[in-house]
PDB file of C-alpha atoms in Angstrom:
ATOM      1  CA  MET U   1     101.528  -2.607   3.124  1.00 47.00           C
ATOM      2  CA  ALA U   2      97.770  -1.665   2.705  1.00 51.00           C
ATOM      3  CA  LEU U   3      97.675   1.318   0.403  1.00 57.00           C
ATOM      4  CA  GLU U   4      97.693   4.901   2.164  1.00 61.00           C
ATOM      5  CA  GLN U   5      93.328   5.520   1.245  1.00 63.00           C
ATOM      6  CA  SER U   6      93.182   9.721   2.109  1.00 69.00           C
ATOM      7  CA  ASN U   7      93.381  10.059  -1.802  1.00 86.00           C
ATOM      8  CA  TRP U   8      92.970   7.313  -4.538  1.00 91.00           C
ATOM      9  CA  THR U   9      92.505   7.502  -8.118  1.00 92.00           C
ATOM     10  CA  TYR U  10      89.597   6.171  -9.832  1.00 92.00           C
ATOM     11  CA  ASN U  11      91.503   3.340 -10.549  1.00 92.00           C
ATOM     12  CA  GLU U  12      92.588   2.704  -7.004  1.00 93.00           C
ATOM     13  CA  PHE U  13      88.815   2.878  -6.192  1.00 93.00           C
ATOM     14  CA  LEU U  14      87.923   0.607  -8.656  1.00 93.00           C
ATOM     15  CA  ALA U  15      90.851  -1.900  -8.025  1.00 94.00           C
ATOM     16  CA  PHE U  16      89.588  -1.548  -4.222  1.00 94.00           C
ATOM     17  CA  LEU U  17      86.227  -2.466  -5.434  1.00 93.00           C
ATOM     18  CA  LEU U  18      87.092  -5.153  -7.566  1.00 93.00           C
ATOM     19  CA  VAL U  19      89.141  -7.425  -5.397  1.00 93.00           C
ATOM     20  CA  ASP U  20      86.672  -7.053  -2.319  1.00 92.00           C
ATOM     21  CA  ALA U  21      83.499  -8.327  -4.521  1.00 90.00           C
ATOM     22  CA  ALA U  22      86.052 -10.390  -6.108  1.00 89.00           C
ATOM     23  CA  GLY U  23      87.580 -11.987  -2.466  1.00 83.00           C
ATOM     24  CA  MET U  24      83.728 -12.253  -1.003  1.00 79.00           C
ATOM     25  CA  ASP U  25      84.631 -16.387  -1.597  1.00 73.00           C
ATOM     26  CA  SER U  26      87.242 -15.737   0.176  1.00 70.00           C
ATOM     27  CA  THR U  27      89.631 -16.306  -3.007  1.00 79.00           C
ATOM     28  CA  LEU U  28      91.381 -13.688  -5.836  1.00 83.00           C
ATOM     29  CA  SER U  29      91.744 -16.514  -8.265  1.00 86.00           C
ATOM     30  CA  ALA U  30      94.692 -15.739 -11.386  1.00 87.00           C
ATOM     31  CA  GLU U  31      92.138 -14.951 -13.734  1.00 90.00           C
ATOM     32  CA  GLU U  32      89.846 -12.324 -11.278  1.00 89.00           C
ATOM     33  CA  LEU U  33      93.302 -10.937 -10.942  1.00 89.00           C
ATOM     34  CA  GLU U  34      94.757 -10.508 -14.601  1.00 91.00           C
ATOM     35  CA  PHE U  35      90.648  -8.940 -14.848  1.00 91.00           C
ATOM     36  CA  ILE U  36      91.354  -6.552 -11.556  1.00 93.00           C
ATOM     37  CA  LYS U  37      94.710  -5.486 -13.498  1.00 93.00           C
ATOM     38  CA  THR U  38      93.414  -4.634 -17.023  1.00 93.00           C
ATOM     39  CA  ARG U  39      90.966  -2.574 -16.126  1.00 92.00           C
ATOM     40  CA  THR U  40      92.874  -0.821 -13.605  1.00 94.00           C
ATOM     41  CA  GLN U  41      96.195  -0.336 -14.668  1.00 94.00           C
ATOM     42  CA  ILE U  42      96.824  -1.086 -10.454  1.00 91.00           C
ATOM     43  CA  ASN U  43      99.885  -3.803 -10.943  1.00 88.00           C
ATOM     44  CA  ASN U  44     100.360  -3.712  -6.948  1.00 87.00           C
ATOM     45  CA  ILE U  45      96.631  -5.464  -6.510  1.00 88.00           C
ATOM     46  CA  GLU U  46      98.909  -6.711  -3.171  1.00 87.00           C
ATOM     47  CA  SER U  47      98.784  -3.810  -1.249  1.00 89.00           C
ATOM     48  CA  ILE U  48      94.525  -3.208  -2.626  1.00 90.00           C
ATOM     49  CA  LYS U  49      94.344  -6.886  -0.906  1.00 89.00           C
ATOM     50  CA  ALA U  50      96.356  -5.738   2.249  1.00 89.00           C
ATOM     51  CA  THR U  51      93.964  -2.626   2.326  1.00 90.00           C
ATOM     52  CA  ILE U  52      91.400  -4.550   2.503  1.00 91.00           C
ATOM     53  CA  ASP U  53      92.022  -7.436   4.610  1.00 89.00           C
ATOM     54  CA  SER U  54      92.716  -4.834   7.343  1.00 92.00           C
ATOM     55  CA  GLN U  55      89.653  -3.379   7.387  1.00 92.00           C
ATOM     56  CA  SER U  56      86.485  -4.321   9.116  1.00 93.00           C
ATOM     57  CA  ASP U  57      83.687  -4.566   6.635  1.00 92.00           C
ATOM     58  CA  ILE U  58      81.846  -1.494   8.277  1.00 94.00           C
ATOM     59  CA  GLU U  59      84.987   0.434   7.190  1.00 94.00           C
ATOM     60  CA  VAL U  60      85.606  -1.236   3.944  1.00 94.00           C
ATOM     61  CA  LEU U  61      81.653   0.038   3.319  1.00 93.00           C
ATOM     62  CA  ASP U  62      82.520   2.497   4.311  1.00 93.00           C
ATOM     63  CA  ILE U  63      85.737   4.014   1.834  1.00 93.00           C
ATOM     64  CA  ILE U  64      83.641   2.867  -0.892  1.00 93.00           C
ATOM     65  CA  GLU U  65      81.137   4.223  -0.208  1.00 93.00           C
ATOM     66  CA  ASP U  66      83.253   7.562   0.554  1.00 92.00           C
ATOM     67  CA  TYR U  67      84.800   7.530  -2.629  1.00 93.00           C
ATOM     68  CA  ARG U  68      81.353   6.264  -4.437  1.00 91.00           C
ATOM     69  CA  LYS U  69      80.197   9.911  -3.575  1.00 90.00           C
ATOM     70  CA  LYS U  70      83.408  11.462  -5.354  1.00 91.00           C
ATOM     71  CA  TYR U  71      83.695   9.170  -8.331  1.00 93.00           C
ATOM     72  CA  LEU U  72      80.680   7.819  -8.930  1.00 92.00           C
ATOM     73  CA  ASN U  73      78.410  11.025  -9.228  1.00 91.00           C
ATOM     74  CA  THR U  74      77.190  10.683 -12.504  1.00 92.00           C
ATOM     75  CA  GLU U  75      74.668   8.035 -13.748  1.00 94.00           C
ATOM     76  CA  ALA U  76      77.107   6.802 -17.001  1.00 94.00           C
ATOM     77  CA  LYS U  77      79.803   5.881 -14.311  1.00 91.00           C
ATOM     78  CA  GLU U  78      77.432   3.940 -12.151  1.00 91.00           C
ATOM     79  CA  ILE U  79      76.704   2.076 -14.885  1.00 93.00           C
ATOM     80  CA  GLN U  80      80.042   1.279 -15.820  1.00 91.00           C
ATOM     81  CA  ALA U  81      81.320   0.724 -12.005  1.00 90.00           C
ATOM     82  CA  LYS U  82      78.380  -2.149 -12.450  1.00 91.00           C
ATOM     83  CA  THR U  83      79.602  -3.565 -15.567  1.00 92.00           C
ATOM     84  CA  ASP U  84      82.918  -4.091 -14.618  1.00 89.00           C
ATOM     85  CA  LEU U  85      81.606  -5.398 -11.079  1.00 89.00           C
ATOM     86  CA  GLU U  86      79.409  -8.086 -14.051  1.00 90.00           C
ATOM     87  CA  ASN U  87      81.980  -8.951 -15.755  1.00 87.00           C
ATOM     88  CA  LEU U  88      84.390 -10.128 -12.298  1.00 85.00           C
ATOM     89  CA  LEU U  89      81.673 -12.217 -11.216  1.00 79.00           C
TER      90      LEU U  89
END
């Protein structure tokens, strides 16, 4: 079941961003999954993955851009998200 994406919390958005980045190589390792769950406190990562899988790449990028504007609206928040991505990868 895909996650309704119209009103995500920051942690849901961050989980979406991290799952998308981790899935670029077509797999989501147990280590990546644990990192995402620990960092975001989102346990139902499968719903996040289902949302990504049900979207085209363009739609995924549009979702990221929309929530980026909402949640990454300061330099400090952008740096934190970048750090989380770097730690994951």
